[in-house]
Amino acid sequence: MFGRLKRTGIAVAISLSALPSHATTLADALAQAYQTNPQLLAQQAALRATDEGVISARANLLPTLSQTLTVNRTTDYNTPKVSPSPLLPSRNPTTFWNHNTQLTIQLFDGGADRLGVEAARMTVLAGRQALRELEQVILFNTVQAFMNVRRDQQFVRLARNNVRVLGEQVRAAKDRFAVGEVTRTDVAQAEARLAAARSQLETNLGNLRFSESAYTAVVGTPPRDLRNPPPAPVLPNSADKAEAVALRKHPRIMQAQFNAKAAELTAQATTKNRHPTISGQLDYDFGARAGGNELSTDELSASIVGQWTLYQGGRLDSNRRRDVALLQQALSNVQQSGYLTRQGLRDAYTNWQVASASIQSNREQVRAAQVAFDGVREEAKLGARTTLDALDAEQELLSARSQLVTAIRDQYVAQYQVLAEMGLLTAEHLGLGVPIYNPDVNTAASNHQQLGILGDKRIKLLEKLKKRKGD
């Protein structure tokens, strides 16, 4: 087992080394996060472990074959002592061996085990939805980290440009002060703004490092040369349409529904804990004295065993009340998941609409602020405006540009947030072009290992029975 884990680790390391050293597009970042994010890989492993619950539950319905070998050494103290020496007493010790083969199959248990199998299947389906929800979280965090890095990179460029412009204004103020056109106060105002701009640049650089760290945590490699993101996915033109899709497809709701069904089946199985259980047994025993040529025991027996529990110190009723309470909790979680999905969808849709509406006004604000700054700067050169007026106009232009950058980032992220709240932010829906994790592969392999002794015909028969039951 450890050797296999070691080989798996080597394979992962090789696959990581084969990935590009940096993600240049949003699709690259999403694909890399989907393939290598440790949270997602851990959830996939957890789902494979959950698959084994079905195998364990179904094992109760299959025959059990066991073998027992017993070796017994007996000394008969009733026989006369025969010993070559008084110091070495002997009582004629004899060694016997016995081999038992037992085949047991459950004939009746009130249906509790079959309900347990169905409950385990519902738990697996809930686990698959949990994996889908985590996949959406990872991909949305990737989009958010990608856009945060690009936003902060633009903030750094704006801050550097602001430092450059204010540096030119400081030099111009000093030149005008030298010829007596402005006072020392004007020079001090420009120098103060330049110092503040440098401080803001350092703040923006720090924020960029934070964003790069968050990007590395979710994607796996540091961001370098991030390209312009592609057009955002097309969304419904109304919140009601988006909500209708979310209520049908969001993994949060589907997971709660499967958990509720599993709790219901478990509660039904627990109510049958007072039913008798009937099983059939076939035993074959053979044994002999060690060194002997003839069997002293050679028996084949068949029996039917019935067993039922009448009293267990209150445990039976306690288990039933516990499972009924868990069912009530699961049903409440279904209702709560619907509330959370509606709220999340409405909030995301509102954020998208607000950001989209503000972009146009921010563009107009940038245009007007640019015109105002250019005019004030020229007027200041002619003495019609003060140095403070030019500094204020430049600050308004910087603020307008920063707001536009933020609005564009918020609109793009909000669109993917709406997609996530609709339950559609998955690698398969986005068409990332990477191998999609298929949980059916592990389930089929586990089923084949459990039922392989029965042959392929038995497996096909069980699948047909499942389909008929589902219909």
Short mmCIF file of C-alpha atoms in Angstrom, two decimals:
data_model
loop_
_atom_site.label_atom_id
_atom_site.label_comp_id
_atom_site.label_asym_id
_atom_site.label_seq_id
_atom_site.Cartn_x
_atom_site.Cartn_y
_atom_site.Cartn_z
CA MET A 1 0.00 0.00 0.00
CA PHE A 2 2.74 2.43 0.99
CA GLY A 3 4.56 1.62 -2.20
CA ARG A 4 1.48 2.50 -4.20
CA LEU A 5 1.10 5.80 -2.32
CA LYS A 6 4.75 6.56 -3.01
CA ARG A 7 4.28 5.89 -6.70
CA THR A 8 1.18 8.10 -6.69
CA GLY A 9 3.17 10.92 -5.09
CA ILE A 10 5.87 10.58 -7.74
CA ALA A 11 3.22 10.69 -10.47
CA VAL A 12 1.72 13.86 -9.02
CA ALA A 13 5.16 15.47 -8.83
CA ILE A 14 5.82 14.58 -12.46
CA SER A 15 2.46 15.99 -13.53
CA LEU A 16 3.15 19.21 -11.62
CA SER A 17 6.54 19.57 -13.26
CA ALA A 18 4.90 19.12 -16.65
CA LEU A 19 2.54 22.05 -16.04
CA PRO A 20 3.52 25.48 -17.36
CA SER A 21 5.57 27.56 -14.96
CA HIS A 22 2.87 30.23 -14.91
CA ALA A 23 -0.73 30.66 -16.02
CA THR A 24 -0.98 33.30 -18.72
CA THR A 25 -4.73 33.14 -19.24
CA LEU A 26 -7.70 32.67 -16.97
CA ALA A 27 -8.40 29.31 -18.60
CA ASP A 28 -4.85 28.19 -17.77
CA ALA A 29 -5.30 29.20 -14.14
CA LEU A 30 -8.69 27.46 -13.85
CA ALA A 31 -7.38 24.27 -15.45
CA GLN A 32 -4.32 24.18 -13.22
CA ALA A 33 -6.36 24.80 -10.07
CA TYR A 34 -8.81 22.04 -11.05
CA GLN A 35 -6.04 19.52 -11.60
CA THR A 36 -3.70 20.31 -8.71
CA ASN A 37 -5.57 22.08 -5.90
CA PRO A 38 -4.98 19.95 -2.76
CA GLN A 39 -8.43 20.69 -1.32
CA LEU A 40 -10.07 19.32 -4.43
CA LEU A 41 -7.81 16.27 -4.52
CA ALA A 42 -8.54 15.60 -0.84
CA GLN A 43 -12.29 15.79 -1.47
CA GLN A 44 -11.96 13.33 -4.35
CA ALA A 45 -10.15 10.92 -2.03
CA ALA A 46 -12.86 11.41 0.60
CA LEU A 47 -15.50 10.54 -1.99
CA ARG A 48 -13.63 7.33 -2.87
CA ALA A 49 -13.68 6.44 0.83
CA THR A 50 -17.43 7.13 0.93
CA ASP A 51 -17.91 4.72 -2.00
CA GLU A 52 -16.69 1.92 0.24
CA GLY A 53 -19.70 2.44 2.50
CA VAL A 54 -21.91 0.95 -0.19
CA ILE A 55 -19.61 -2.05 -0.51
CA SER A 56 -19.67 -2.62 3.26
CA ALA A 57 -23.45 -2.28 3.45
CA ARG A 58 -24.02 -4.59 0.50
CA ALA A 59 -21.69 -7.21 1.97
CA ASN A 60 -24.40 -8.00 4.54
CA LEU A 61 -26.59 -9.29 1.70
CA LEU A 62 -23.92 -11.57 0.25
CA PRO A 63 -22.81 -14.99 1.51
CA THR A 64 -20.02 -15.22 4.06
CA LEU A 65 -17.45 -18.01 3.74
CA SER A 66 -15.03 -18.64 6.58
CA GLN A 67 -12.52 -21.31 7.62
CA THR A 68 -11.18 -22.23 11.03
CA LEU A 69 -8.23 -24.48 11.85
CA THR A 70 -7.86 -25.72 15.44
CA VAL A 71 -4.89 -27.63 16.87
CA ASN A 72 -5.45 -29.18 20.32
CA ARG A 73 -2.93 -30.99 22.52
CA THR A 74 -4.47 -33.19 25.22
CA THR A 75 -2.90 -35.01 28.16
CA ASP A 76 -4.89 -37.82 29.75
CA TYR A 77 -4.18 -37.94 33.49
CA ASN A 78 -6.35 -41.05 33.96
CA THR A 79 -3.93 -43.35 32.13
CA PRO A 80 -1.15 -45.13 34.02
CA LYS A 81 2.10 -43.23 34.17
CA VAL A 82 4.68 -44.62 31.78
CA SER A 83 8.06 -42.97 31.99
CA PRO A 84 11.61 -44.06 31.41
CA SER A 85 12.70 -41.93 34.35
CA PRO A 86 11.02 -40.50 37.45
CA LEU A 87 12.44 -37.11 36.51
CA LEU A 88 10.58 -37.15 33.12
CA PRO A 89 6.95 -37.94 33.85
CA SER A 90 4.59 -38.64 30.95
CA ARG A 91 0.80 -38.80 30.67
CA ASN A 92 0.55 -39.84 26.97
CA PRO A 93 -0.06 -36.37 25.39
CA THR A 94 -2.05 -36.48 22.11
CA THR A 95 -2.37 -33.78 19.42
CA PHE A 96 -5.58 -33.40 17.41
CA TRP A 97 -6.37 -31.00 14.58
CA ASN A 98 -9.74 -29.90 13.23
CA HIS A 99 -10.70 -27.87 10.15
CA ASN A 100 -14.08 -26.16 9.85
CA THR A 101 -15.56 -24.50 6.73
CA GLN A 102 -18.73 -22.47 7.22
CA LEU A 103 -20.97 -20.84 4.63
CA THR A 104 -23.52 -18.35 6.01
CA ILE A 105 -26.17 -16.44 4.11
CA GLN A 106 -28.78 -14.13 5.52
CA LEU A 107 -32.31 -15.12 4.56
CA PHE A 108 -34.44 -12.49 6.32
CA ASP A 109 -33.85 -9.37 8.42
CA GLY A 110 -37.00 -7.38 7.80
CA GLY A 111 -35.34 -5.41 4.99
CA ALA A 112 -32.98 -3.47 7.27
CA ASP A 113 -29.83 -4.34 5.32
CA ARG A 114 -31.35 -3.43 1.97
CA LEU A 115 -32.40 -0.09 3.40
CA GLY A 116 -28.85 0.34 4.67
CA VAL A 117 -27.49 -0.24 1.17
CA GLU A 118 -29.81 2.41 -0.27
CA ALA A 119 -28.88 4.83 2.53
CA ALA A 120 -25.19 4.30 1.73
CA ARG A 121 -25.90 4.99 -1.96
CA MET A 122 -27.65 8.25 -1.04
CA THR A 123 -24.65 9.20 1.08
CA VAL A 124 -22.38 8.63 -1.92
CA LEU A 125 -24.59 10.81 -4.10
CA ALA A 126 -24.49 13.52 -1.43
CA GLY A 127 -20.70 13.21 -1.38
CA ARG A 128 -20.59 13.77 -5.13
CA GLN A 129 -22.54 16.98 -4.72
CA ALA A 130 -20.17 18.07 -1.96
CA LEU A 131 -17.32 17.54 -4.42
CA ARG A 132 -19.13 19.65 -7.03
CA GLU A 133 -19.69 22.44 -4.53
CA LEU A 134 -16.03 22.47 -3.52
CA GLU A 135 -15.09 22.48 -7.21
CA GLN A 136 -17.20 25.61 -7.66
CA VAL A 137 -15.56 27.24 -4.64
CA ILE A 138 -12.06 26.50 -5.94
CA LEU A 139 -12.82 27.75 -9.46
CA PHE A 140 -14.53 30.90 -8.16
CA ASN A 141 -11.60 31.59 -5.85
CA THR A 142 -9.34 31.21 -8.88
CA VAL A 143 -11.33 33.76 -10.87
CA GLN A 144 -11.34 36.11 -7.90
CA ALA A 145 -7.60 35.72 -7.30
CA PHE A 146 -6.84 36.18 -11.01
CA MET A 147 -8.87 39.40 -11.21
CA ASN A 148 -7.51 40.68 -7.87
CA VAL A 149 -3.95 40.36 -9.14
CA ARG A 150 -4.80 42.18 -12.37
CA ARG A 151 -6.65 44.89 -10.42
CA ASP A 152 -3.77 45.43 -8.02
CA GLN A 153 -1.29 45.44 -10.90
CA GLN A 154 -3.27 48.27 -12.49
CA PHE A 155 -3.40 50.07 -9.15
CA VAL A 156 0.41 49.86 -8.97
CA ARG A 157 0.71 51.23 -12.51
CA LEU A 158 -1.66 54.10 -11.66
CA ALA A 159 0.27 54.82 -8.44
CA ARG A 160 3.59 54.85 -10.28
CA ASN A 161 2.19 57.16 -12.90
CA ASN A 162 0.85 59.36 -10.12
CA VAL A 163 4.30 59.54 -8.54
CA ARG A 164 5.79 60.46 -11.91
CA VAL A 165 3.23 63.21 -12.57
CA LEU A 166 3.55 64.65 -9.07
CA GLY A 167 7.33 64.57 -9.41
CA GLU A 168 7.01 66.70 -12.54
CA GLN A 169 4.70 69.08 -10.67
CA VAL A 170 7.17 69.38 -7.80
CA ARG A 171 9.96 70.27 -10.26
CA ALA A 172 7.67 72.74 -12.03
CA ALA A 173 6.68 74.35 -8.71
CA LYS A 174 10.32 74.68 -7.71
CA ASP A 175 11.14 76.29 -11.07
CA ARG A 176 8.25 78.73 -10.75
CA PHE A 177 9.26 79.46 -7.16
CA ALA A 178 12.77 80.22 -8.33
CA VAL A 179 11.43 82.92 -10.66
CA GLY A 180 8.95 84.22 -8.06
CA GLU A 181 5.72 82.99 -9.72
CA VAL A 182 4.62 80.88 -6.72
CA THR A 183 5.33 80.83 -3.02
CA ARG A 184 7.12 78.35 -0.85
CA THR A 185 3.70 77.09 0.24
CA ASP A 186 2.93 75.89 -3.30
CA VAL A 187 6.18 73.93 -3.37
CA ALA A 188 5.42 72.38 0.03
CA GLN A 189 1.92 71.36 -1.10
CA ALA A 190 3.32 69.60 -4.17
CA GLU A 191 6.02 67.88 -2.10
CA ALA A 192 3.41 66.70 0.43
CA ARG A 193 1.27 65.20 -2.33
CA LEU A 194 4.34 63.49 -3.80
CA ALA A 195 5.22 61.95 -0.42
CA ALA A 196 1.62 60.72 -0.02
CA ALA A 197 1.71 59.26 -3.55
CA ARG A 198 4.90 57.36 -2.76
CA SER A 199 3.30 56.01 0.40
CA GLN A 200 0.24 54.92 -1.59
CA LEU A 201 2.51 53.19 -4.10
CA GLU A 202 4.09 51.13 -1.33
CA THR A 203 0.62 50.26 -0.03
CA ASN A 204 -0.47 49.14 -3.48
CA LEU A 205 2.68 47.05 -3.86
CA GLY A 206 1.91 45.37 -0.54
CA ASN A 207 -1.69 44.67 -1.60
CA LEU A 208 -0.37 43.20 -4.84
CA ARG A 209 1.89 40.84 -2.91
CA PHE A 210 -1.10 39.73 -0.82
CA SER A 211 -3.13 39.07 -3.97
CA GLU A 212 -0.25 37.15 -5.55
CA SER A 213 0.03 35.02 -2.42
CA ALA A 214 -3.70 34.22 -2.53
CA TYR A 215 -3.39 33.34 -6.22
CA THR A 216 -0.48 31.00 -5.53
CA ALA A 217 -2.42 29.29 -2.74
CA VAL A 218 -5.37 28.39 -4.96
CA VAL A 219 -3.62 27.85 -8.33
CA GLY A 220 -0.33 26.41 -7.15
CA THR A 221 2.14 28.68 -8.99
CA PRO A 222 2.88 32.41 -8.72
CA PRO A 223 1.13 34.68 -11.24
CA ARG A 224 3.26 35.99 -14.08
CA ASP A 225 2.23 37.74 -17.27
CA LEU A 226 -1.53 37.46 -16.70
CA ARG A 227 -3.38 38.09 -19.93
CA ASN A 228 -6.66 39.91 -20.41
CA PRO A 229 -9.51 37.66 -19.29
CA PRO A 230 -11.91 36.31 -21.93
CA PRO A 231 -15.51 37.50 -22.17
CA ALA A 232 -17.53 36.42 -19.14
CA PRO A 233 -20.10 33.63 -19.57
CA VAL A 234 -23.56 34.53 -20.84
CA LEU A 235 -26.08 34.77 -18.00
CA PRO A 236 -29.89 34.83 -17.88
CA ASN A 237 -31.43 38.25 -18.43
CA SER A 238 -33.40 38.12 -15.18
CA ALA A 239 -32.77 37.03 -11.61
CA ASP A 240 -35.91 34.85 -11.69
CA LYS A 241 -34.56 32.75 -14.56
CA ALA A 242 -31.19 32.39 -12.85
CA GLU A 243 -32.91 31.40 -9.61
CA ALA A 244 -34.94 28.71 -11.37
CA VAL A 245 -31.72 27.14 -12.65
CA ALA A 246 -30.08 27.40 -9.23
CA LEU A 247 -32.93 25.62 -7.46
CA ARG A 248 -32.59 22.71 -9.90
CA LYS A 249 -28.84 22.42 -10.24
CA HIS A 250 -27.03 23.91 -7.24
CA PRO A 251 -25.03 21.17 -5.48
CA ARG A 252 -25.83 22.70 -2.09
CA ILE A 253 -29.51 21.87 -2.54
CA MET A 254 -28.90 18.49 -4.14
CA GLN A 255 -26.51 17.47 -1.38
CA ALA A 256 -29.06 18.37 1.28
CA GLN A 257 -31.74 16.40 -0.56
CA PHE A 258 -29.57 13.28 -0.82
CA ASN A 259 -28.58 13.58 2.85
CA ALA A 260 -32.26 13.82 3.79
CA LYS A 261 -33.06 10.71 1.75
CA ALA A 262 -30.20 8.85 3.41
CA ALA A 263 -31.46 9.91 6.84
CA GLU A 264 -34.97 8.75 5.94
CA LEU A 265 -33.74 5.31 4.84
CA THR A 266 -31.58 5.00 7.95
CA ALA A 267 -34.54 5.83 10.17
CA GLN A 268 -36.63 3.22 8.37
CA ALA A 269 -33.88 0.63 8.85
CA THR A 270 -33.64 1.45 12.56
CA THR A 271 -37.37 0.87 13.06
CA LYS A 272 -36.79 -2.73 11.94
CA ASN A 273 -34.26 -3.47 14.66
CA ARG A 274 -36.87 -5.49 16.56
CA HIS A 275 -37.56 -7.79 13.60
CA PRO A 276 -36.14 -11.31 13.76
CA THR A 277 -33.21 -12.25 11.57
CA ILE A 278 -33.00 -15.63 9.87
CA SER A 279 -29.83 -17.01 8.35
CA GLY A 280 -28.79 -20.30 6.83
CA GLN A 281 -25.52 -22.04 7.68
CA LEU A 282 -23.63 -24.89 6.05
CA ASP A 283 -20.75 -26.39 8.06
CA TYR A 284 -18.19 -28.99 7.13
CA ASP A 285 -15.84 -30.30 9.83
CA PHE A 286 -12.99 -32.75 9.42
CA GLY A 287 -10.11 -33.56 11.73
CA ALA A 288 -7.76 -36.29 12.92
CA ARG A 289 -5.05 -37.18 15.36
CA ALA A 290 -1.67 -35.81 14.37
CA GLY A 291 0.26 -38.44 12.52
CA GLY A 292 -2.87 -40.51 11.89
CA ASN A 293 -4.07 -41.54 8.47
CA GLU A 294 -7.80 -41.69 9.13
CA LEU A 295 -10.18 -38.82 9.87
CA SER A 296 -11.62 -38.91 13.33
CA THR A 297 -14.14 -36.18 12.40
CA ASP A 298 -15.90 -35.87 9.04
CA GLU A 299 -19.25 -34.07 9.34
CA LEU A 300 -21.42 -31.95 7.05
CA SER A 301 -24.29 -30.09 8.68
CA ALA A 302 -26.89 -27.56 7.56
CA SER A 303 -28.93 -25.34 9.84
CA ILE A 304 -31.30 -22.38 9.89
CA VAL A 305 -30.77 -19.90 12.72
CA GLY A 306 -33.41 -17.42 13.87
CA GLN A 307 -32.53 -14.60 16.25
CA TRP A 308 -34.33 -11.56 17.61
CA THR A 309 -33.65 -9.00 20.31
CA LEU A 310 -36.28 -8.46 23.00
CA TYR A 311 -34.49 -6.09 25.34
CA GLN A 312 -31.21 -4.21 25.15
CA GLY A 313 -31.32 -1.73 28.00
CA GLY A 314 -33.25 0.88 26.00
CA ARG A 315 -30.72 1.03 23.17
CA LEU A 316 -33.23 0.02 20.48
CA ASP A 317 -35.67 2.81 21.23
CA SER A 318 -32.84 5.31 21.75
CA ASN A 319 -31.38 4.54 18.32
CA ARG A 320 -34.79 4.95 16.75
CA ARG A 321 -35.38 8.35 18.41
CA ARG A 322 -31.87 9.48 17.42
CA ASP A 323 -32.37 8.64 13.74
CA VAL A 324 -35.78 10.30 13.67
CA ALA A 325 -34.21 13.47 15.09
CA LEU A 326 -31.41 13.30 12.49
CA LEU A 327 -34.06 12.98 9.77
CA GLN A 328 -35.80 16.12 11.05
CA GLN A 329 -32.45 17.92 11.01
CA ALA A 330 -31.77 16.80 7.43
CA LEU A 331 -35.20 17.99 6.26
CA SER A 332 -34.58 21.38 7.86
CA ASN A 333 -31.21 21.55 6.11
CA VAL A 334 -32.98 21.03 2.77
CA GLN A 335 -35.17 24.05 3.47
CA GLN A 336 -32.22 26.11 4.67
CA SER A 337 -30.18 25.23 1.58
CA GLY A 338 -32.97 26.62 -0.58
CA TYR A 339 -32.98 29.87 1.40
CA LEU A 340 -29.19 30.22 1.17
CA THR A 341 -29.20 29.52 -2.57
CA ARG A 342 -31.92 32.09 -3.25
CA GLN A 343 -30.15 34.71 -1.16
CA GLY A 344 -26.75 34.01 -2.69
CA LEU A 345 -28.15 34.14 -6.21
CA ARG A 346 -30.02 37.40 -5.59
CA ASP A 347 -26.99 39.03 -3.97
CA ALA A 348 -24.67 37.95 -6.78
CA TYR A 349 -27.11 39.11 -9.45
CA THR A 350 -27.49 42.48 -7.72
CA ASN A 351 -23.71 42.89 -7.49
CA TRP A 352 -23.45 42.17 -11.20
CA GLN A 353 -26.13 44.69 -12.11
CA VAL A 354 -24.66 47.40 -9.86
CA ALA A 355 -21.13 46.91 -11.18
CA SER A 356 -22.35 46.89 -14.79
CA ALA A 357 -24.33 50.09 -14.29
CA SER A 358 -21.41 51.88 -12.63
CA ILE A 359 -18.89 51.12 -15.36
CA GLN A 360 -20.40 53.52 -17.87
CA SER A 361 -20.64 56.34 -15.36
CA ASN A 362 -17.07 55.65 -14.23
CA ARG A 363 -15.86 55.87 -17.82
CA GLU A 364 -17.59 59.24 -18.17
CA GLN A 365 -16.08 60.33 -14.87
CA VAL A 366 -12.58 59.42 -16.08
CA ARG A 367 -13.10 61.31 -19.33
CA ALA A 368 -14.36 64.43 -17.54
CA ALA A 369 -11.63 64.26 -14.88
CA GLN A 370 -8.96 63.98 -17.58
CA VAL A 371 -10.31 67.06 -19.36
CA ALA A 372 -10.50 68.96 -16.06
CA PHE A 373 -6.97 68.02 -15.08
CA ASP A 374 -5.52 69.02 -18.43
CA GLY A 375 -7.34 72.37 -18.25
CA VAL A 376 -6.40 73.14 -14.65
CA ARG A 377 -2.77 72.27 -15.30
CA GLU A 378 -2.57 74.65 -18.26
CA GLU A 379 -4.36 77.36 -16.31
CA ALA A 380 -1.95 76.89 -13.41
CA LYS A 381 0.96 77.45 -15.76
CA LEU A 382 -0.60 80.77 -16.75
CA GLY A 383 -1.22 81.74 -13.14
CA ALA A 384 -5.03 81.49 -13.38
CA ARG A 385 -5.06 78.45 -11.05
CA THR A 386 -3.12 77.64 -7.92
CA THR A 387 -0.83 74.68 -7.48
CA LEU A 388 -3.36 73.20 -5.04
CA ASP A 389 -6.05 73.33 -7.74
CA ALA A 390 -3.83 71.31 -10.08
CA LEU A 391 -3.03 68.81 -7.34
CA ASP A 392 -6.71 68.35 -6.52
CA ALA A 393 -7.58 67.82 -10.18
CA GLU A 394 -4.86 65.23 -10.51
CA GLN A 395 -6.14 63.42 -7.40
CA GLU A 396 -9.69 63.38 -8.78
CA LEU A 397 -8.41 61.86 -12.02
CA LEU A 398 -6.52 59.15 -10.11
CA SER A 399 -9.58 58.37 -8.01
CA ALA A 400 -11.80 58.12 -11.11
CA ARG A 401 -9.38 55.75 -12.82
CA SER A 402 -9.14 53.58 -9.70
CA GLN A 403 -12.92 53.39 -9.40
CA LEU A 404 -13.19 52.31 -13.03
CA VAL A 405 -10.62 49.55 -12.50
CA THR A 406 -12.53 48.36 -9.42
CA ALA A 407 -15.88 48.41 -11.22
CA ILE A 408 -14.55 46.35 -14.13
CA ARG A 409 -13.09 43.80 -11.72
CA ASP A 410 -16.30 43.68 -9.66
CA GLN A 411 -18.48 43.18 -12.74
CA TYR A 412 -16.37 40.29 -14.02
CA VAL A 413 -16.17 38.53 -10.64
CA ALA A 414 -19.90 39.05 -10.04
CA GLN A 415 -20.72 37.31 -13.33
CA TYR A 416 -18.80 34.23 -12.25
CA GLN A 417 -20.41 34.48 -8.83
CA VAL A 418 -23.84 34.34 -10.48
CA LEU A 419 -22.69 31.30 -12.46
CA ALA A 420 -21.53 29.63 -9.25
CA GLU A 421 -24.81 30.37 -7.46
CA MET A 422 -26.60 28.79 -10.42
CA GLY A 423 -24.56 25.63 -9.86
CA LEU A 424 -22.81 25.85 -13.25
CA LEU A 425 -19.28 26.93 -12.32
CA THR A 426 -17.69 23.56 -13.07
CA ALA A 427 -14.78 22.48 -15.24
CA GLU A 428 -17.14 20.53 -17.46
CA HIS A 429 -19.54 23.45 -17.99
CA LEU A 430 -16.69 25.90 -18.62
CA GLY A 431 -15.07 23.54 -21.13
CA LEU A 432 -11.58 23.84 -19.69
CA GLY A 433 -10.24 21.03 -21.85
CA VAL A 434 -8.88 18.97 -18.94
CA PRO A 435 -9.72 15.40 -17.89
CA ILE A 436 -12.86 15.60 -15.76
CA TYR A 437 -12.84 13.53 -12.58
CA ASN A 438 -15.43 10.79 -12.98
CA PRO A 439 -16.51 9.21 -9.66
CA ASP A 440 -18.29 6.41 -11.55
CA VAL A 441 -14.89 4.92 -12.44
CA ASN A 442 -14.01 4.22 -8.80
CA THR A 443 -17.54 3.02 -8.04
CA ALA A 444 -17.48 0.58 -10.95
CA ALA A 445 -14.06 -0.72 -9.95
CA SER A 446 -15.18 -1.28 -6.35
CA ASN A 447 -18.34 -3.04 -7.47
CA HIS A 448 -16.37 -5.29 -9.79
CA GLN A 449 -13.97 -6.27 -7.02
CA GLN A 450 -16.84 -7.14 -4.69
CA LEU A 451 -19.01 -8.98 -7.20
CA GLY A 452 -16.30 -10.37 -9.48
CA ILE A 453 -16.60 -13.81 -7.89
CA LEU A 454 -20.20 -13.92 -9.10
CA GLY A 455 -19.25 -13.28 -12.70
CA ASP A 456 -20.20 -10.60 -15.19
CA LYS A 457 -23.69 -12.02 -15.63
CA ARG A 458 -24.44 -11.47 -11.95
CA ILE A 459 -23.24 -7.85 -12.19
CA LYS A 460 -25.43 -7.17 -15.22
CA LEU A 461 -28.42 -8.73 -13.46
CA LEU A 462 -27.94 -6.49 -10.42
CA GLU A 463 -27.71 -3.40 -12.63
CA LYS A 464 -30.96 -4.36 -14.38
CA LEU A 465 -32.68 -4.81 -11.02
CA LYS A 466 -31.47 -1.36 -9.93
CA LYS A 467 -32.84 0.25 -13.08
CA ARG A 468 -36.21 -1.45 -12.65
CA LYS A 469 -36.36 -0.36 -9.04
CA GLY A 470 -35.49 3.18 -10.04
CA ASP A 471 -38.24 3.21 -12.66
#
